[in-house]
PDB file of C-alpha atoms in Angstrom:
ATOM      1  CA  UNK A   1    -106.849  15.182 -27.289  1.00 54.00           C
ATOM      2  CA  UNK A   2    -106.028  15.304 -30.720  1.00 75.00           C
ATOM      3  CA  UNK A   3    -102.069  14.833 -30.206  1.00 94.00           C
ATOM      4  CA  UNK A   4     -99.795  12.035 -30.651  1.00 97.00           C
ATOM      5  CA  UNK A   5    -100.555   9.235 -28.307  1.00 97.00           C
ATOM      6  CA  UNK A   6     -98.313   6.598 -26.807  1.00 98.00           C
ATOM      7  CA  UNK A   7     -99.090   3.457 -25.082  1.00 97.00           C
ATOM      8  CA  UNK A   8     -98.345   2.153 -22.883  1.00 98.00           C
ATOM      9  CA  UNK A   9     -96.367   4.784 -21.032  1.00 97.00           C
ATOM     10  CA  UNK A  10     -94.270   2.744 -18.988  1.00 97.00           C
ATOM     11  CA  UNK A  11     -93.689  -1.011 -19.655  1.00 98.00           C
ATOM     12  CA  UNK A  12     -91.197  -3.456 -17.456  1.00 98.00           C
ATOM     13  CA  UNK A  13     -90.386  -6.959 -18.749  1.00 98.00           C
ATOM     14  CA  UNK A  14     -88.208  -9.576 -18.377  1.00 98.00           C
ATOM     15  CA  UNK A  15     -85.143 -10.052 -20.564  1.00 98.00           C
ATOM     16  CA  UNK A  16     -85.706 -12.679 -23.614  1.00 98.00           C
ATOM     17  CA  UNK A  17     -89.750 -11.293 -23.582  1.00 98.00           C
ATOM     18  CA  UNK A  18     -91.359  -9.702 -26.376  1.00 98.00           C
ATOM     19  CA  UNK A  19     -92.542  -6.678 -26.013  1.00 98.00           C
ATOM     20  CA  UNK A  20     -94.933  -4.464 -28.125  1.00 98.00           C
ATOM     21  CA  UNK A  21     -95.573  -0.574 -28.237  1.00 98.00           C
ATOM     22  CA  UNK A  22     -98.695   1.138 -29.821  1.00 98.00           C
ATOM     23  CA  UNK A  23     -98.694   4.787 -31.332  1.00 98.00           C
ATOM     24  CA  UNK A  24    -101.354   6.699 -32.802  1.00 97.00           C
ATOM     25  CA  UNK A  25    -100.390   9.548 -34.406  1.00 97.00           C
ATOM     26  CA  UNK A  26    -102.567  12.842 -35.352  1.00 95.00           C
ATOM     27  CA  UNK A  27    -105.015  12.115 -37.951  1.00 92.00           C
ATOM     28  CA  UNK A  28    -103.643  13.996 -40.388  1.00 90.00           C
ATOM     29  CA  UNK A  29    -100.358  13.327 -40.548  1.00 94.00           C
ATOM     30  CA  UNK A  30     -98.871  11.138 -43.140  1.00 94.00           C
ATOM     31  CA  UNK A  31     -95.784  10.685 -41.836  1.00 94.00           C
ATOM     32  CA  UNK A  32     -94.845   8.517 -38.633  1.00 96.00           C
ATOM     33  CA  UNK A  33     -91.316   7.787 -37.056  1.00 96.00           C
ATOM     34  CA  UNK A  34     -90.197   6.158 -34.193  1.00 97.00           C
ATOM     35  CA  UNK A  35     -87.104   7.266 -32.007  1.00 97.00           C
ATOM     36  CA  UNK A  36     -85.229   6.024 -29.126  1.00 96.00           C
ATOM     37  CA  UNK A  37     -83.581   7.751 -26.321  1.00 96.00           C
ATOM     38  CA  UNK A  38     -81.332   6.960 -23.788  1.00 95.00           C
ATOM     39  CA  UNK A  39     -80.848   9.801 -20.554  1.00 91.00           C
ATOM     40  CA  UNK A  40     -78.212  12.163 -21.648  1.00 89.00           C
ATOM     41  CA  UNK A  41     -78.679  11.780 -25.754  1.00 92.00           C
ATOM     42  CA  UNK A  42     -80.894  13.048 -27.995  1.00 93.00           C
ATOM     43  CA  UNK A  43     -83.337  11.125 -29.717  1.00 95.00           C
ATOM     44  CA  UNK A  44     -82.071   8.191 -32.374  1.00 94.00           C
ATOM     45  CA  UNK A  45     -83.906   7.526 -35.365  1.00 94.00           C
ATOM     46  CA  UNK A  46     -85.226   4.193 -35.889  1.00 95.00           C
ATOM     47  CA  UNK A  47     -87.387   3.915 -38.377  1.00 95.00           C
ATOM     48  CA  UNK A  48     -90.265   5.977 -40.514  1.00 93.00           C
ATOM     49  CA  UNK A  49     -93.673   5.424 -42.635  1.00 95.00           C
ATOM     50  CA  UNK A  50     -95.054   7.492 -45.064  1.00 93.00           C
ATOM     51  CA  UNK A  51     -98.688   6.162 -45.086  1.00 93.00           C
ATOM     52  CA  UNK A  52     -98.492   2.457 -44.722  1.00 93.00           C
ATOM     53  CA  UNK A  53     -94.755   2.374 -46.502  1.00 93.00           C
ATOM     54  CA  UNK A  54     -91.837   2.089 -44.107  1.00 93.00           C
ATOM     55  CA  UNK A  55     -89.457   4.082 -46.242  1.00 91.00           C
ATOM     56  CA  UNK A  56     -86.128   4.007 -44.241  1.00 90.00           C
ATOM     57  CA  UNK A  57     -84.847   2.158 -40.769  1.00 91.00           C
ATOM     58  CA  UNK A  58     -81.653   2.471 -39.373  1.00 90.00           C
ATOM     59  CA  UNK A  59     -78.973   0.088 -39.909  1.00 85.00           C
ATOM     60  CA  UNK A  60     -78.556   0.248 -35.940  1.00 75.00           C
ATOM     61  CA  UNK A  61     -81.960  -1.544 -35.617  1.00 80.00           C
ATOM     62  CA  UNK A  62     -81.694  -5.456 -35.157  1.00 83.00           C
ATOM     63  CA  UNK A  63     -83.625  -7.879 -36.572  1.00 90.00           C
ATOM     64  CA  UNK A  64     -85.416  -8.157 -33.069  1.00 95.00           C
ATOM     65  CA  UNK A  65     -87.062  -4.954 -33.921  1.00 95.00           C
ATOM     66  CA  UNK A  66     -89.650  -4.541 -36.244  1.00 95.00           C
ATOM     67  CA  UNK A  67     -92.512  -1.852 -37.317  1.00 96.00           C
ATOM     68  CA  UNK A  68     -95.719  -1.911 -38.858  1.00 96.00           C
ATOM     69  CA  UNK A  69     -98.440   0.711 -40.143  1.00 96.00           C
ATOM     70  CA  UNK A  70    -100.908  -1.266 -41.724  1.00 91.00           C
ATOM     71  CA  UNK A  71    -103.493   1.086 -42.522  1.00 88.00           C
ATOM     72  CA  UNK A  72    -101.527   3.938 -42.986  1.00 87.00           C
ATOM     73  CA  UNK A  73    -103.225   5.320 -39.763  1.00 92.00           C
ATOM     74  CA  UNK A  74    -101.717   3.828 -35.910  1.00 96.00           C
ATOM     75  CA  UNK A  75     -98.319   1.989 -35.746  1.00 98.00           C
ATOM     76  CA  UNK A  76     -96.830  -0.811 -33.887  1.00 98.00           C
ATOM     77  CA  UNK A  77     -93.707  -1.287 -32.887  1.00 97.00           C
ATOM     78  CA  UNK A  78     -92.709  -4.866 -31.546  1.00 97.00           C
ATOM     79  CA  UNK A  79     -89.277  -5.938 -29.756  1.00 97.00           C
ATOM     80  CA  UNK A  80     -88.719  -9.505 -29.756  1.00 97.00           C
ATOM     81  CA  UNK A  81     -85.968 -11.603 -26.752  1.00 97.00           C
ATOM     82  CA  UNK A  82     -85.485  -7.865 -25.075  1.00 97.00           C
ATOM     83  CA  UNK A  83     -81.991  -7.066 -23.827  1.00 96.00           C
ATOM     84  CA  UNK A  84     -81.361  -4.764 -20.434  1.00 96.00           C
ATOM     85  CA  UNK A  85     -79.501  -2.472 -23.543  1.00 95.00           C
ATOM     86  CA  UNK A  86     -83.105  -1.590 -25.232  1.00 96.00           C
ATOM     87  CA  UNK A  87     -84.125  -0.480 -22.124  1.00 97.00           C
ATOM     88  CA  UNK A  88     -84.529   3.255 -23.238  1.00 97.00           C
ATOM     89  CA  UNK A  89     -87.071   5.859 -23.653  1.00 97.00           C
ATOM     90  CA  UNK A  90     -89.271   4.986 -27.242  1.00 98.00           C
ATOM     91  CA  UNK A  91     -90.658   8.047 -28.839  1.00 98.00           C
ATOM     92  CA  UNK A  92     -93.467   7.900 -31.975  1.00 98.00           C
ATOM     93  CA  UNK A  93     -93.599  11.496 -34.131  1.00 97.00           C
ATOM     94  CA  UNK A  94     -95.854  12.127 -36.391  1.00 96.00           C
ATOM     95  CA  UNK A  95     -96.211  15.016 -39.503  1.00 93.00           C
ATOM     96  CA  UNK A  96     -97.484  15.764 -42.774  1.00 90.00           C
ATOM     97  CA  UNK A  97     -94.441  15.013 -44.736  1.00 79.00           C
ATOM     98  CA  UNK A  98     -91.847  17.755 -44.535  1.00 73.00           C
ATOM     99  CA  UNK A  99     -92.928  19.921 -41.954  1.00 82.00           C
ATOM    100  CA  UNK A 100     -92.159  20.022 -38.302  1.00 87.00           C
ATOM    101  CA  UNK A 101     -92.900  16.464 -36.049  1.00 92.00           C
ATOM    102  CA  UNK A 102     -94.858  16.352 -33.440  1.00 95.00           C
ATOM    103  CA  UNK A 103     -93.784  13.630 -30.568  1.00 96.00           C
ATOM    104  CA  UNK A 104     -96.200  11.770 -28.382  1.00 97.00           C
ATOM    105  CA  UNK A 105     -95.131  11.120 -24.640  1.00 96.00           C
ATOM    106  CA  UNK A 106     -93.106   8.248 -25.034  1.00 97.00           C
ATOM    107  CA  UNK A 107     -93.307   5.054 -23.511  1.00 98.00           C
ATOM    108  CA  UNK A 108     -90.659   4.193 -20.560  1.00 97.00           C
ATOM    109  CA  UNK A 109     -89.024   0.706 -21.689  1.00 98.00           C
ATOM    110  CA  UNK A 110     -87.133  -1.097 -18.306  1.00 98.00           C
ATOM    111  CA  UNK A 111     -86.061  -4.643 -19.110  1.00 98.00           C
ATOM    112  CA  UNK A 112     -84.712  -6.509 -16.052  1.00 97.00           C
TER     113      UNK A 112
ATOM    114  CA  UNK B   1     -67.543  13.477 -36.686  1.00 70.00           C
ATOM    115  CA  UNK B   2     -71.234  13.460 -35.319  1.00 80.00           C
ATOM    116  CA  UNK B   3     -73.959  14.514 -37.922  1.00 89.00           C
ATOM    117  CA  UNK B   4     -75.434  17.102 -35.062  1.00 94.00           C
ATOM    118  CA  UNK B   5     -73.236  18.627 -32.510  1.00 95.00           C
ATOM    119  CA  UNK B   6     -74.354  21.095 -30.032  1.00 95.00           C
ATOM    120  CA  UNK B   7     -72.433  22.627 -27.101  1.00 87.00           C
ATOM    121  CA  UNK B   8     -72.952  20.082 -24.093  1.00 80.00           C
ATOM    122  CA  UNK B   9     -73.560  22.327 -21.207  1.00 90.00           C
ATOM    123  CA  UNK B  10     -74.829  23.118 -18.783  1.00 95.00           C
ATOM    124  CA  UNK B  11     -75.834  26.496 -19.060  1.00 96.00           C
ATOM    125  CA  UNK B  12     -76.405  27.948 -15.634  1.00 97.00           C
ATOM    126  CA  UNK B  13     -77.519  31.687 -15.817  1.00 97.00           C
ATOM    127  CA  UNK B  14     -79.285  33.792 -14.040  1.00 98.00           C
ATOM    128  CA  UNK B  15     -83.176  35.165 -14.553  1.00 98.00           C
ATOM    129  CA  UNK B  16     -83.169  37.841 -17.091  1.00 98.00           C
ATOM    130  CA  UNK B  17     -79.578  36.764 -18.715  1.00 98.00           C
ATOM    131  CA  UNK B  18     -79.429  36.358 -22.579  1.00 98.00           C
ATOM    132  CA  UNK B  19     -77.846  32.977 -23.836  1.00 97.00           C
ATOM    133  CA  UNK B  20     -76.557  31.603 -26.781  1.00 96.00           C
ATOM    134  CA  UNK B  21     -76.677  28.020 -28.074  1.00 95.00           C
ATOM    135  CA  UNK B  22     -74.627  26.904 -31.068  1.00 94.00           C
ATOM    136  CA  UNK B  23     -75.123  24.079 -33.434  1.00 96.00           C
ATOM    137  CA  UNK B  24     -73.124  22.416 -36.324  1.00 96.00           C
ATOM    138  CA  UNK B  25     -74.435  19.665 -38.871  1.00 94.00           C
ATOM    139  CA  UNK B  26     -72.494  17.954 -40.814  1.00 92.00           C
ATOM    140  CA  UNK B  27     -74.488  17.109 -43.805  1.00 87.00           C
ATOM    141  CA  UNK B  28     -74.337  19.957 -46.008  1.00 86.00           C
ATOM    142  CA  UNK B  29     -77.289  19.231 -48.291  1.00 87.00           C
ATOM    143  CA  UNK B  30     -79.857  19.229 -45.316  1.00 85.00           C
ATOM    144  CA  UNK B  31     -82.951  21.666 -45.993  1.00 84.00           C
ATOM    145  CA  UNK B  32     -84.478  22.321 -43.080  1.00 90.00           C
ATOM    146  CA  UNK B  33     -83.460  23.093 -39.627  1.00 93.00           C
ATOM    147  CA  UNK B  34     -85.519  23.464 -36.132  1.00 94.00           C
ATOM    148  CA  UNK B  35     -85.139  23.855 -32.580  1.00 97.00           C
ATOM    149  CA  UNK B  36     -86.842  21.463 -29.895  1.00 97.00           C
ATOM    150  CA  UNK B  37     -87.490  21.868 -26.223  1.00 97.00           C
ATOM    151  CA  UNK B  38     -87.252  18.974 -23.849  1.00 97.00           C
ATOM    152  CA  UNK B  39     -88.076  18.947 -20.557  1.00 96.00           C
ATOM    153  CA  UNK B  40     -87.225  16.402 -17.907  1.00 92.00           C
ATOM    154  CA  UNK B  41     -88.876  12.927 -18.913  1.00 89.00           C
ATOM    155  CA  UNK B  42     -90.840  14.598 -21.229  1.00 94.00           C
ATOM    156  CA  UNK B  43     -91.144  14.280 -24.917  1.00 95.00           C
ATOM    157  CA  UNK B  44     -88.961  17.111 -27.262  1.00 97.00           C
ATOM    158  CA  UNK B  45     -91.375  19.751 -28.237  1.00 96.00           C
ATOM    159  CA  UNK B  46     -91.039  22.291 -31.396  1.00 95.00           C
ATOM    160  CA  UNK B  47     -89.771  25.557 -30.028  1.00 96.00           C
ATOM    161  CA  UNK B  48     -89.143  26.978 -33.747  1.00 95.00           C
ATOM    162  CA  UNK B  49     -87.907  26.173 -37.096  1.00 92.00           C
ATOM    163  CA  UNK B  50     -85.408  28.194 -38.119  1.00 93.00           C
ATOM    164  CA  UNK B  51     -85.232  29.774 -41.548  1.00 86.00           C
ATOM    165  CA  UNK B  52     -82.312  30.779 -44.336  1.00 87.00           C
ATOM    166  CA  UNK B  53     -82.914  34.696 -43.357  1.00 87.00           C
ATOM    167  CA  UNK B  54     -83.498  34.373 -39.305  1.00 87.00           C
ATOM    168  CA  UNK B  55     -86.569  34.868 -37.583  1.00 92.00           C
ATOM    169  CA  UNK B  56     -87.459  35.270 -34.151  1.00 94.00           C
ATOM    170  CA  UNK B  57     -90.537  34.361 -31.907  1.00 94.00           C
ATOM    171  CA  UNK B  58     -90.823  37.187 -28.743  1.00 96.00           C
ATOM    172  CA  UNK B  59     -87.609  36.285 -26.884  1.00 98.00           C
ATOM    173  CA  UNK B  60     -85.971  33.613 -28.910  1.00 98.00           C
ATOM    174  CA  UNK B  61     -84.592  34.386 -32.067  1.00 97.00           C
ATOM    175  CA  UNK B  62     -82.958  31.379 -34.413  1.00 96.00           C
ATOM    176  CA  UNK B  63     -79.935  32.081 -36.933  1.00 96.00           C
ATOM    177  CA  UNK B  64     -78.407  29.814 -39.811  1.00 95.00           C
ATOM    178  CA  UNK B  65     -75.575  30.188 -41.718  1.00 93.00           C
ATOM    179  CA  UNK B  66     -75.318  27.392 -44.193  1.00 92.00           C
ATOM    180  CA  UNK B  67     -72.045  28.124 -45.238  1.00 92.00           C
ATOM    181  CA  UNK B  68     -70.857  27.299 -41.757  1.00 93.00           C
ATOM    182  CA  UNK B  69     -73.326  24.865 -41.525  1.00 94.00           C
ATOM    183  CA  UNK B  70     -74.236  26.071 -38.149  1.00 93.00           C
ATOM    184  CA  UNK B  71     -77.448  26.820 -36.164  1.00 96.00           C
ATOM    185  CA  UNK B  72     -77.783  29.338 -33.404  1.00 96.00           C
ATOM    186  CA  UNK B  73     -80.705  29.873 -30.653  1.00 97.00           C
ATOM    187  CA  UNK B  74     -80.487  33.177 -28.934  1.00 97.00           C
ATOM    188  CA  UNK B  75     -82.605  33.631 -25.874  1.00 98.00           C
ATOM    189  CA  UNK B  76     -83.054  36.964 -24.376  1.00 98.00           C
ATOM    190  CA  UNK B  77     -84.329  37.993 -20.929  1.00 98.00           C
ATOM    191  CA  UNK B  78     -84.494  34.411 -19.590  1.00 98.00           C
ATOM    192  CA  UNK B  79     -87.036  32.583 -17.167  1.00 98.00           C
ATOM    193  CA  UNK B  80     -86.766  30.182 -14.674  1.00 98.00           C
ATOM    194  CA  UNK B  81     -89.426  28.336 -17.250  1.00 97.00           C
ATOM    195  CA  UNK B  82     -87.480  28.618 -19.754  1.00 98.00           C
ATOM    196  CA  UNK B  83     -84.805  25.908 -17.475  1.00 98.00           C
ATOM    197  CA  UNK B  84     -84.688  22.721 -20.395  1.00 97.00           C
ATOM    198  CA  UNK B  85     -82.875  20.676 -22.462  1.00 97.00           C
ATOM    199  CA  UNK B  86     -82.563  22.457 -26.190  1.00 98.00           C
ATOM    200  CA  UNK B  87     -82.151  19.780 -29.147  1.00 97.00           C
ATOM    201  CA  UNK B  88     -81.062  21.050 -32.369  1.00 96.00           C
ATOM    202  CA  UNK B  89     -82.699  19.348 -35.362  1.00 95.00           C
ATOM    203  CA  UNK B  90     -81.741  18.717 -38.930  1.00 93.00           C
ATOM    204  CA  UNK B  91     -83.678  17.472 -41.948  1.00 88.00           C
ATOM    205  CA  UNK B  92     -83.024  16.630 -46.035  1.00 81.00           C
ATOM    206  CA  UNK B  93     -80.085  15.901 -47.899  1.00 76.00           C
ATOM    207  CA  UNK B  94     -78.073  12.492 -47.404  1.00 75.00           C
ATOM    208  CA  UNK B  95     -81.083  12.346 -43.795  1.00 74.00           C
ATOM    209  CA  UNK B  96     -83.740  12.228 -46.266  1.00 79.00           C
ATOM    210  CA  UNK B  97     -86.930  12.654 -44.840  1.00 81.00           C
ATOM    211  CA  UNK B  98     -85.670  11.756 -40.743  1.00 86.00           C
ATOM    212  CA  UNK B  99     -85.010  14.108 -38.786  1.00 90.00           C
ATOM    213  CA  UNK B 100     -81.464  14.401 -37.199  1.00 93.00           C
ATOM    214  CA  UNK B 101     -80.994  15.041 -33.076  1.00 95.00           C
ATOM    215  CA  UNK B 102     -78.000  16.717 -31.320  1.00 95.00           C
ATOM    216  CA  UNK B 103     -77.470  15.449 -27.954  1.00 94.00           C
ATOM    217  CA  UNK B 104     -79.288  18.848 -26.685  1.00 95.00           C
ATOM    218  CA  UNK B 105     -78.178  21.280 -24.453  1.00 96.00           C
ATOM    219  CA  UNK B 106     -78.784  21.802 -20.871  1.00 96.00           C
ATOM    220  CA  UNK B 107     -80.003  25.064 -19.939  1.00 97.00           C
ATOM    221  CA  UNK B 108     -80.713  26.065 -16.044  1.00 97.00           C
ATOM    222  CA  UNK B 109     -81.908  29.736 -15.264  1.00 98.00           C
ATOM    223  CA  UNK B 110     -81.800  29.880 -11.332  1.00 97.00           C
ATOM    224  CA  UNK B 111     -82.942  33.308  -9.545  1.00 94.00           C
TER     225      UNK B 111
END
């Protein structure tokens, strides 16, 4: 499978717990960006990487959340002291810079 | 005023029915435009990107007007498989290089 891949796909954790998400995007592809969505909303931008550079990250992401791309090739994306409100839907795309993204399956965040 | 807005739905229609989804943006310096199909608790995939003069893949056909700064997706002869949530996606300008959801729109074709 040479698509986007997410893992895990489902995750539940305690609130306060750290939590961290691994994406691997297609090989090619320069660009990576991570999304979150909640049911009923389209997908929010939270951050993106061109190569190993995270370029832009939206002022709605805390300081509990944080990304890395260290090689430029798979990306992490961490969650430290979860809250029941990041319980969501998080979404890695990947693409070679301005053409279309491609998402990988997600993984299910429920934080109880 | 949201950057994306789409009609909310639902759309309930019946098999072979032609539908109509709009989209504004509010960012009038984006460059590129696309349409994405969701399904339930799946991830959005690329249904088409939609270009300055129109263009149209078999039953679908995508419009943009950027003096309106809208977005239309035009479906013709629908399917039951064609039942999904449409997101309507906007790139460049102020966004930069992220690309901007709508909330989507529900579509259900029933028989």
């Amino acid at each position: 499978d040479t698509g986007v891949s997410q893992n895990p796909r489902h995750k539940i954790t305690k609130r306060g717990q750290n939590v961290t998400f691994r994406c691997d995007p297609i090989s090619e592809h320069n660009r990576l960006y991570w999304y979150r969505q909640t049911l009923g909303q389209g997908p929010e931008f939270l951050t993106y990487f061109q190569n190993e550079a995270q370029l832009e990250k939206s002022r709605l992401l805390s300081d509990r959340f944080s990304a890395e791309r260290p090689k430029g090739s798979f990306s992490t994306l961490e969650i430290q002291r979860t809250e029941q409100g990041d319980s969501a839907m998080y979404l890695c795309a990947s693409s070679l810079s301005n053409t279309e993204a491609f998402f990988g399956q997600g993984t299910r965040l429920t934080v109880v | 005023r949201k950057e994306v807005e789409q009609d909310p739905g639902p759309f309930n229609v019946p098999e072979g029915a032609t539908v109509a989804f709009n989209c504004t943006y509010s960012n009038s310096a984006s460059q590129s435009f696309f349409w994405y199909r969701q399904d339930c608790r799946k991830e959005p995939k690329l249904l088409m990107s939609v270009y300055s003069s129109g263009n149209e893949d078999g039953r679908f056909t995508a419009q943009l007007n950027r003096a309106s700064q809208y977005i239309s997706l035009l479906i013709r002869d629908s399917k039951l498989s064609d039942s999904a949530t449409y997101l309507c996606v906007v790139n460049g300008g102020e966004y930069g290089n992220k690309l901007v959801f709508g909330a989507g729109t529900i579509l259900r074709v029933k028989s």
